[in-house]
Amino acid sequence: MKPYFARVLSIYMIAIAGCNSNHPEIVTGRIHPEQEWISNLIEANERTPLMRLAVPDTINKEKARLHSIDPIVQIGKIEEDSKLMFGYIEDLAVDKKNKRIFILDARYNEIRAFDYNGVFLFAVGGPGVAPGELQYPQAIDFDDKNNTLITLDRNRSVQIYSVSDTSIAYSSSFKVDFPPWDTCVMNGHVFARGYSEEVKSTVLKYRLDGTRVGSFGIYYDSENPFVRQTLSPRGQVVCNRESNTLLVSIDHIPVFFIYDEEGTDLRRIYLDAFDPIDIIEGVSPDGRPTLEYTAPKKGENILSRFFTHGSDFFVQYFTVEQKGGRHLFKFDPNAETGEYMGTLGEVTFDIDLTQGYLFAASNRPYPRVFVFDISI
Amino acid sequence: MTEKYRIHNILFSIFCILVLLLSFAVGFVANPFFLDTLTSRIGFLPNMLHSSTVNPAYYIPEYKAKHDVEILFVYIGSHSCKFSNDEDLPSLIEQAKLITQDLAREHKYEMSTLGAAIDWSVENGLRHLSKFGLFDEIISGRKWQNTAARLFIYENIPGAAATPQLVLVKRKFAPSSFGRQIVEEKLLVRKVGKDEIEDWLSIGAPIPGFTSDISVGSN
């Protein structure tokens, strides 16, 4: 019996070793994002210079005035005209030339346009899969040079609308090659943010007719494909139509990348002292790879939104369980340093520095958009 | 012999009564709405027990189809979803059902409820839905291929694929050769996640289209 038992045991041990060797890349308990990977990203080199952004040790309260201002207009009511009752505000786009705000509602699958005073102008979209309709709307952007409004759906479709002074009309649509998370439009091209394992890129560039003409973007480089394909797609892309550059972020990573339209890595921006939440790698009881997003702990930081005005980019983030609102920074990618702008309670979506407005939104306890006057 | 039979009959009657009481007790333990379901289904006393002037603490189906317009209340949850099993959720859903029922009555609309469980196992789905009181109709099984998910998430009225979720749909009916058919279906409210449901209830559960003459959506 003993030799038989030993044979069975050895076969069993080999089988276990074999199973383990199928997943050599999984390290149970490994915490993401890995600090070593972030350190490699921020190592300065001549080709991609680094800009550091940090909250000042002593905040000049006069300067950090955003903290105390009240909105001048609120778009969204608890109970009133249906067009003022939103389901969930997913994204905003601002037409700074014509002083219009396009609000993407992810529950009614609709884009509603308002002027800066909160007067309803027109709506487009509606739930469905037909051209011009929205199924799972995720992001919106407006190119004021071409009066082109685009929406991005989680079902991979991009809807393109042309906007006139008084109305909006569906123009065309196409499908992107991965489930996207964000989008922006610039100079007749749509940039979709996601992750393609095929071309190892986070941004795919398309012409308005849907032809893919490029791909670029640094991804979260983990040897575990599950981790790579889970963490790399999530992030934002913002087009700066003044400088023809793009900002690309990866959620929970305090380094952002500035690219030109062709995808050349121009500059990296680092949020100093940013402590991301822990995401833990592991294996489920049935042997599948897992990623556990831990509950945000006091002092940890979470990125909010990126947006742009003129040649500047803006970034907002908040600190868990810290009073005082979300920190807002402004930076010109071609300058040496950025500027700390103060804090704001709501999630900021866009800014119009020329006319002195800031646009924020909140979905709790009910969805609404706030317009702040920052011209003072 | 006669005396013996009489004793047997008495013992048998006591046994039957005990069995009946036991089955009621089991019914209550398994489902606190057992009596309502039973009385409504076998058709005795429901109107006396649940007069429309008395607002009960939980939703009770009317088992009628009498109006041309219906508010369909859809709860989509899952046995395997941590957030769907939040201990506060059943009372929030019950509260939402009752508020919707009041609104429907106020507008002389019909109200019906649909419970949908996004689970592979039909049994697990039913177990999950049993925590959420009474429904007029339930669909369980086939995970995201579930018929309710197809109707209210992917196809007829597309929206976020997440649980827990609450969807209110306004349906218009018209007579047809087989009784009546849906001629119009419109999304009234979609609330995804406990926070959205709780926030919506905290502000009085407003429903666009009920308080203004402008229609919801661009349709």
XYZ file of C-alpha atoms in Angstrom:
595
model
C 0.000 0.000 0.000
C 2.791 2.393 0.901
C 4.449 2.497 -2.546
C 1.000 2.933 -4.103
C 0.229 5.823 -1.727
C 3.593 7.442 -2.523
C 2.891 7.161 -6.255
C -0.528 8.774 -5.881
C 0.935 11.524 -3.697
C 3.716 12.275 -6.182
C 1.213 12.459 -9.076
C -0.932 14.801 -6.962
C 2.091 17.016 -6.164
C 3.041 17.182 -9.838
C -0.552 18.113 -10.688
C -0.486 20.935 -8.130
C 2.862 22.168 -9.449
C 1.424 22.013 -12.940
C -1.616 24.069 -11.921
C 0.571 26.657 -10.242
C 2.848 26.936 -13.217
C -0.157 27.973 -15.332
C -0.357 31.287 -13.423
C 3.237 32.265 -12.682
C 2.300 35.934 -13.038
C -0.205 36.024 -10.138
C 1.255 37.216 -6.855
C -1.426 36.983 -4.181
C -1.418 40.076 -1.987
C 0.573 42.246 -4.399
C -0.616 45.845 -4.098
C -1.360 48.017 -7.142
C -0.507 50.538 -8.412
C 3.064 49.409 -7.781
C 5.292 52.156 -6.442
C 8.263 50.849 -8.412
C 6.347 51.253 -11.668
C 5.312 54.806 -10.712
C 8.920 55.649 -9.790
C 10.089 54.461 -13.204
C 7.488 56.690 -14.856
C 8.568 59.825 -13.004
C 12.295 59.366 -13.479
C 13.143 62.516 -15.356
C 14.764 62.246 -18.719
C 15.367 64.771 -21.445
C 12.854 63.389 -23.877
C 9.866 63.485 -21.520
C 10.432 66.155 -18.858
C 8.489 65.939 -15.615
C 6.369 68.600 -13.890
C 5.530 68.140 -10.210
C 2.280 69.483 -8.728
C 1.850 69.780 -4.970
C -0.572 71.348 -2.532
C 1.340 74.232 -0.877
C 2.303 73.727 2.768
C 0.603 76.969 3.702
C -2.413 77.777 1.584
C -3.025 81.438 0.843
C -6.725 81.667 1.666
C -7.162 84.739 -0.517
C -5.779 82.868 -3.451
C -7.582 79.616 -2.723
C -10.904 81.449 -3.029
C -12.757 78.698 -4.872
C -13.388 77.071 -1.533
C -15.959 79.579 -0.368
C -17.790 80.706 -3.485
C -21.451 79.881 -4.090
C -22.879 78.936 -7.462
C -24.685 81.658 -9.413
C -26.806 79.183 -11.360
C -28.055 75.691 -10.594
C -29.355 73.520 -13.434
C -31.389 70.604 -12.098
C -34.327 70.524 -9.714
C -35.873 67.934 -7.438
C -39.275 68.261 -9.052
C -40.153 70.618 -11.852
C -40.068 70.670 -15.622
C -38.897 67.234 -16.815
C -35.955 68.743 -18.658
C -34.643 70.023 -15.335
C -35.011 66.630 -13.653
C -31.938 64.570 -14.422
C -31.398 60.863 -13.825
C -27.612 60.847 -13.460
C -25.164 63.429 -14.790
C -22.341 61.433 -16.330
C -20.421 64.174 -18.128
C -20.501 67.782 -19.325
C -19.201 69.613 -22.365
C -19.109 73.379 -22.609
C -19.427 75.478 -25.762
C -17.465 78.497 -24.524
C -17.970 80.451 -27.740
C -21.771 80.370 -27.551
C -22.051 80.047 -23.746
C -23.818 76.683 -23.793
C -23.539 73.646 -21.547
C -24.229 70.143 -22.871
C -25.227 67.747 -20.098
C -25.008 64.000 -20.644
C -27.665 62.142 -18.672
C -26.771 58.455 -18.311
C -30.183 57.371 -17.006
C -32.395 59.035 -19.634
C -29.657 58.488 -22.265
C -29.986 62.036 -23.456
C -27.928 65.180 -24.040
C -29.643 68.358 -22.863
C -28.297 71.790 -23.802
C -28.667 74.846 -21.560
C -27.261 78.353 -21.682
C -25.043 79.647 -18.886
C -28.153 81.051 -17.153
C -29.712 77.604 -16.961
C -32.303 78.130 -19.703
C -33.111 74.888 -21.528
C -32.269 75.078 -25.245
C -32.670 71.672 -26.862
C -32.106 67.929 -26.370
C -30.904 65.030 -28.458
C -30.367 61.294 -28.035
C -32.801 59.113 -26.156
C -32.520 55.445 -25.171
C -31.958 52.953 -27.971
C -29.537 51.498 -30.442
C -30.605 53.373 -33.574
C -28.321 56.039 -35.088
C -28.215 59.040 -32.781
C -29.612 57.079 -29.819
C -27.648 56.192 -26.718
C -27.445 52.844 -24.958
C -24.886 53.259 -22.132
C -23.537 56.810 -22.564
C -20.187 57.296 -20.947
C -18.602 60.538 -22.128
C -19.195 63.653 -24.189
C -16.987 66.312 -25.799
C -17.526 69.382 -27.941
C -15.173 70.834 -30.538
C -16.052 74.521 -30.883
C -13.832 74.905 -33.940
C -16.049 72.544 -35.940
C -19.251 72.706 -33.876
C -19.004 68.951 -33.450
C -20.458 67.204 -30.419
C -19.541 63.575 -29.810
C -20.790 61.019 -27.324
C -19.164 57.761 -26.422
C -21.155 54.684 -25.457
C -19.962 51.711 -23.424
C -21.338 49.619 -26.287
C -18.324 50.965 -28.265
C -20.278 53.401 -30.413
C -19.375 57.024 -31.041
C -22.261 59.278 -32.088
C -21.409 62.501 -33.872
C -23.796 65.475 -33.896
C -23.453 68.817 -35.627
C -24.552 71.764 -33.533
C -25.939 75.032 -34.890
C -26.838 78.185 -32.975
C -30.332 76.894 -32.206
C -30.374 73.143 -32.686
C -28.459 69.901 -32.807
C -28.656 67.168 -35.444
C -27.323 63.629 -35.656
C -24.557 63.420 -38.211
C -22.923 59.960 -38.171
C -21.647 57.186 -35.931
C -19.020 54.465 -35.827
C -17.728 51.719 -33.547
C -14.419 51.829 -31.705
C -12.244 48.746 -31.216
C -12.426 48.392 -27.442
C -14.921 49.057 -24.637
C -14.106 52.727 -24.052
C -14.047 54.832 -20.888
C -13.554 58.369 -22.189
C -13.245 60.354 -25.365
C -12.355 63.732 -26.815
C -12.519 65.301 -30.255
C -9.934 67.557 -31.910
C -9.124 68.668 -35.439
C -11.477 66.193 -37.088
C -10.287 63.223 -35.029
C -11.900 61.284 -32.210
C -9.622 59.940 -29.477
C -11.049 56.995 -27.529
C -9.592 56.039 -24.136
C -9.579 52.380 -23.190
C -7.020 49.623 -23.602
C -6.151 47.463 -26.551
C -4.110 44.380 -25.714
C -3.630 43.879 -29.449
C -1.683 47.114 -29.953
C -0.764 47.648 -26.280
C -2.184 51.191 -26.294
C -4.635 53.185 -24.209
C -5.712 55.685 -26.877
C -7.076 54.872 -30.319
C -7.318 57.703 -32.845
C -10.116 57.736 -35.438
C -11.213 60.002 -38.239
C -14.835 61.159 -38.032
C -15.751 58.513 -40.633
C -14.589 55.818 -38.196
C -11.271 54.947 -39.843
C -8.663 54.126 -37.226
C -5.521 56.133 -37.944
C -3.373 55.698 -34.870
C -2.813 54.269 -31.412
C -0.645 55.314 -28.501
C -0.640 55.711 -24.725
C 1.281 54.147 -21.855
C -0.614 51.307 -20.169
C -0.354 49.818 -16.694
C 2.499 47.437 -17.327
C 1.796 44.411 -15.146
C 3.075 40.940 -16.026
C -0.320 39.613 -14.920
C -2.553 40.059 -18.010
C -5.691 40.239 -15.869
C -4.260 43.147 -13.869
C -2.984 44.846 -17.026
C -6.316 44.507 -18.816
C -8.331 45.611 -15.785
C -6.342 48.658 -14.696
C -5.126 50.007 -18.057
C -8.500 50.871 -19.688
C -9.808 53.039 -16.853
C -8.840 56.665 -17.168
C -9.491 59.920 -18.938
C -8.426 61.679 -22.121
C -8.688 65.445 -22.599
C -8.013 67.317 -25.859
C -6.472 70.780 -25.715
C -7.529 72.331 -29.018
C -5.335 75.400 -28.482
C -2.038 73.551 -28.221
C -3.151 70.437 -30.140
C -2.132 68.223 -27.260
C -3.859 65.529 -25.205
C -3.706 64.630 -21.541
C -4.151 60.938 -20.754
C -4.565 59.542 -17.254
C -4.868 56.092 -15.710
C -7.235 55.884 -12.720
C -5.420 55.799 -9.348
C -2.045 56.618 -10.938
C -0.666 60.055 -9.956
C 1.265 60.447 -13.217
C -0.425 61.901 -16.326
C 0.886 61.906 -19.847
C 0.840 64.749 -22.371
C 0.938 63.676 -26.012
C 0.747 65.498 -29.308
C -1.892 64.470 -31.846
C 0.376 61.804 -33.277
C 0.951 60.228 -29.868
C 4.438 61.572 -29.164
C 5.107 61.433 -25.415
C 5.776 65.144 -24.701
C 5.632 65.496 -20.944
C 4.664 63.791 -17.705
C 2.917 65.450 -14.788
C 3.288 64.057 -11.287
C 0.990 64.795 -8.345
C 3.396 64.916 -5.438
C 2.336 63.239 -2.173
C -0.645 61.603 -3.889
C -1.463 58.391 -2.015
C -3.609 56.101 -4.219
C -6.028 53.535 -2.837
C -4.737 49.962 -2.601
C -5.851 47.468 -5.217
C -4.901 43.936 -4.173
C -4.070 41.134 -6.562
C -5.210 37.636 -5.690
C -6.843 34.388 -6.739
C -10.455 33.335 -6.166
C -11.262 29.971 -4.507
C -11.930 28.517 -7.961
C -8.517 29.637 -9.226
C -9.438 32.759 -11.161
C -7.329 35.938 -10.870
C -8.944 38.713 -8.839
C -8.407 42.391 -8.060
C -9.865 43.757 -4.874
C -10.394 47.506 -4.647
C -10.000 48.239 -0.950
C -12.334 50.724 0.729
C -10.724 54.176 0.556
C -8.877 54.930 3.786
C -8.457 58.283 5.477
C -5.767 60.326 3.775
C -5.801 58.374 0.511
C -6.350 60.330 -2.693
C -8.731 59.788 -5.597
C -8.536 61.573 -8.951
C -11.696 63.460 -9.959
C -11.663 65.164 -13.319
C -9.338 66.634 -15.939
C -10.363 69.507 -18.201
C -8.847 72.261 -20.267
C -9.066 75.939 -21.142
C -6.808 77.917 -23.477
C -3.487 76.135 -23.472
C -3.864 75.024 -19.842
C -4.909 71.705 -18.389
C -6.661 71.355 -15.041
C -6.713 68.421 -12.646
C -8.838 67.890 -9.571
C -8.462 65.283 -6.840
C -9.725 64.751 -3.332
C -8.460 63.324 -0.081
C -10.588 60.745 1.724
C -12.182 62.028 4.958
C -10.495 65.419 4.681
C -12.640 68.523 4.912
C -12.135 71.416 2.555
C -13.141 69.976 -0.787
C -11.253 68.840 -3.852
C -7.870 70.315 -4.764
C -7.679 71.971 -8.168
C -4.460 72.577 -10.144
C -3.801 74.424 -13.381
C -0.777 73.808 -15.563
C 0.522 74.685 -18.994
C 2.413 71.641 -20.221
C 5.030 73.916 -21.792
C 5.708 75.839 -18.564
C 8.010 74.800 -15.746
C 5.469 74.735 -12.939
C 1.745 74.495 -12.327
C -0.525 76.591 -10.143
C -2.591 75.513 -7.139
C -6.054 77.052 -7.556
C -7.671 76.096 -4.269
C -10.451 73.715 -3.368
C -14.037 73.239 -4.410
C -16.682 71.021 -2.860
C -18.170 69.727 -6.086
C -16.639 67.743 -8.937
C -15.492 70.290 -11.519
C -16.062 69.384 -15.142
C -14.951 72.469 -17.043
C -13.783 76.032 -16.716
C -14.231 79.156 -18.846
C -11.479 81.495 -17.694
C -12.125 84.063 -20.438
C -15.636 84.786 -19.208
C -14.963 83.713 -15.630
C -17.109 80.629 -15.119
C -16.501 77.257 -13.573
C -18.810 74.285 -14.121
C -19.308 71.590 -11.526
C -21.856 68.826 -10.981
C -23.174 66.622 -8.231
C -25.530 63.650 -8.288
C -26.331 63.583 -4.579
C -28.954 63.786 -3.301
C -30.219 64.664 -6.762
C -28.437 65.458 -10.034
C -27.598 69.073 -10.826
C -25.003 71.259 -12.487
C -23.563 74.347 -10.842
C -22.211 77.414 -12.603
C -19.754 79.432 -10.497
C -18.644 82.981 -11.234
C -14.874 83.089 -10.751
C -14.321 86.423 -12.492
C -13.939 88.317 -9.234
C -66.373 -0.579 17.948
C -68.374 2.632 17.648
C -66.537 4.167 20.595
C -63.214 3.108 19.071
C -64.082 4.705 15.714
C -65.122 7.929 17.431
C -61.774 8.147 19.223
C -60.000 7.432 15.951
C -61.997 10.199 14.239
C -61.210 12.705 16.978
C -57.509 11.813 16.911
C -57.460 12.065 13.102
C -59.178 15.486 13.237
C -56.669 16.753 15.798
C -53.852 15.425 13.605
C -55.280 17.239 10.537
C -55.629 20.506 12.473
C -52.051 20.196 13.720
C -50.784 19.540 10.194
C -52.690 22.588 8.930
C -51.340 24.811 11.706
C -47.835 23.513 11.117
C -48.038 24.243 7.400
C -49.193 27.814 8.160
C -46.308 28.222 10.583
C -43.828 26.964 7.983
C -45.406 29.291 5.427
C -44.925 32.306 7.688
C -41.322 31.416 8.453
C -40.526 30.934 4.766
C -42.349 34.048 3.615
C -43.937 36.664 5.876
C -46.330 37.579 3.055
C -47.634 34.022 2.933
C -51.142 34.857 4.153
C -51.550 37.701 1.668
C -50.474 35.499 -1.168
C -52.770 32.717 -0.034
C -55.842 34.874 0.556
C -55.372 36.760 -2.683
C -54.886 33.587 -4.708
C -57.795 31.632 -3.336
C -59.950 34.716 -3.451
C -61.393 35.038 0.026
C -61.209 38.048 2.300
C -58.542 40.031 0.373
C -60.713 43.133 0.041
C -61.720 43.004 3.688
C -58.166 42.478 4.835
C -56.646 45.062 2.501
C -59.117 47.822 1.882
C -57.811 50.428 -0.568
C -58.405 53.113 2.035
C -55.950 51.472 4.399
C -52.319 51.782 3.433
C -50.604 48.567 4.518
C -46.957 48.484 5.549
C -45.992 46.592 2.435
C -47.027 46.342 -1.194
C -49.828 43.935 -2.029
C -50.584 43.100 -5.645
C -54.126 43.764 -6.793
C -54.139 40.987 -9.397
C -56.199 43.111 -11.757
C -55.754 44.685 -15.164
C -58.298 47.448 -15.339
C -56.624 50.672 -16.536
C -55.175 51.744 -19.883
C -51.982 53.031 -18.323
C -49.693 51.088 -16.033
C -46.679 51.970 -13.944
C -44.380 48.980 -13.989
C -42.009 48.851 -11.038
C -38.973 46.676 -11.749
C -36.465 45.634 -9.106
C -33.316 44.031 -10.503
C -31.056 42.380 -7.939
C -28.861 39.370 -7.459
C -28.247 36.723 -4.825
C -24.525 36.899 -5.593
C -24.179 40.700 -5.552
C -22.915 42.128 -2.253
C -24.667 45.453 -2.821
C -28.025 43.795 -3.634
C -27.855 42.074 -0.276
C -27.388 45.235 1.771
C -29.573 44.823 4.844
C -31.292 48.205 4.320
C -32.258 47.525 0.725
C -35.467 45.466 1.238
C -37.092 48.253 3.254
C -36.009 50.863 0.683
C -37.513 48.819 -2.143
C -40.711 48.279 -0.155
C -40.928 52.020 0.513
C -40.390 52.745 -3.184
C -43.140 50.263 -4.133
C -45.624 51.917 -1.783
C -44.803 55.448 -2.957
C -45.159 54.359 -6.566
C -48.436 52.632 -5.771
C -49.794 55.809 -4.167
C -48.779 57.831 -7.223
C -50.344 55.306 -9.555
C -53.615 55.383 -7.601
C -53.573 59.169 -7.550
C -53.320 59.222 -11.358
C -55.754 56.298 -11.746
C -53.006 54.205 -13.290
C -52.460 50.526 -12.769
C -49.399 49.461 -10.822
C -47.533 46.222 -11.218
C -44.238 45.024 -9.855
C -41.613 42.793 -11.386
C -38.764 41.235 -9.430
C -35.813 40.109 -11.513
C -32.889 38.092 -10.175
C -29.636 38.194 -12.150
C -28.389 34.776 -11.031
C -27.508 31.535 -12.754
C -29.452 29.504 -10.208
C -33.207 30.025 -10.314
C -33.436 28.897 -6.682
C -30.823 31.401 -5.501
C -32.605 34.131 -7.419
C -35.953 33.250 -5.862
C -34.342 33.182 -2.427
C -32.986 36.689 -3.063
C -36.317 38.060 -4.322
C -38.190 36.582 -1.357
C -36.455 39.220 0.811
C -38.149 41.992 -1.152
C -41.791 41.347 -0.361
C -44.508 40.683 -2.875
C -44.232 41.079 -6.629
C -46.847 40.688 -9.327
C -44.333 38.829 -11.428
C -40.802 37.428 -11.034
C -38.045 36.379 -13.404
C -35.059 34.445 -12.109
C -32.074 32.718 -13.679
C -29.769 32.963 -16.724
C -27.655 35.680 -15.127
C -27.395 38.647 -17.566
C -29.230 36.698 -20.274
C -32.286 36.991 -18.046
C -35.413 38.148 -19.921
C -35.876 41.147 -17.603
C -32.260 42.208 -18.205
C -32.878 41.951 -21.952
C -36.006 44.097 -21.695
C -34.925 46.724 -19.184
C -31.130 46.842 -19.525
C -30.077 45.751 -22.987
C -32.873 46.100 -25.503
C -36.262 47.772 -25.011
C -35.162 50.327 -22.441
C -31.348 50.281 -22.351
C -29.443 51.347 -19.270
C -26.592 50.536 -16.930
C -25.947 46.821 -16.389
C -25.620 46.846 -12.619
C -27.421 45.604 -9.524
C -29.287 46.565 -7.437
C -31.394 48.642 -9.740
C -34.852 50.132 -9.799
C -36.641 50.891 -13.063
C -40.042 52.557 -13.363
C -41.721 52.283 -16.729
C -44.945 53.850 -17.920
C -46.867 51.541 -20.219
C -49.904 52.343 -22.317
C -52.253 49.568 -23.366
C -54.793 49.299 -26.162
C -57.380 46.611 -26.882
C -56.240 43.895 -29.226
C -57.569 40.627 -30.582
C -56.001 38.757 -27.642
C -57.108 41.124 -24.913
C -54.803 44.108 -24.721
C -51.315 44.938 -25.842
C -48.613 47.425 -24.927
C -48.639 50.278 -27.435
C -46.163 52.583 -25.696
C -43.440 52.058 -23.130
C -41.461 54.910 -21.606
C -38.765 55.072 -18.960
C -39.827 57.173 -15.981
C -37.046 56.558 -13.488
C -33.888 54.459 -13.333
C -31.925 54.360 -10.109
C -28.755 52.301 -9.988
C -27.181 51.289 -6.687
C -28.382 51.643 -3.133
C -27.142 55.236 -2.836
C -29.185 56.420 -5.825
C -32.286 54.593 -4.573
C -31.859 55.983 -1.070
C -31.199 59.536 -2.331
C -34.250 59.374 -4.572
C -36.469 58.314 -1.673
C -34.941 60.971 0.594
C -36.090 63.737 -1.762
C -39.627 62.358 -2.032
C -39.192 59.975 -4.995
C -39.942 62.527 -7.732
C -40.917 61.128 -11.128
C -40.468 63.320 -14.224
C -43.620 63.563 -16.270
C -45.920 63.350 -13.262
C -45.426 66.947 -12.286
C -45.107 68.599 -15.669
C -46.657 68.275 -19.091
C -43.296 67.979 -20.838
C -42.540 64.385 -21.748
C -39.532 62.514 -20.508
C -36.730 61.817 -22.967
C -36.637 63.004 -26.498
C -39.250 60.579 -27.774
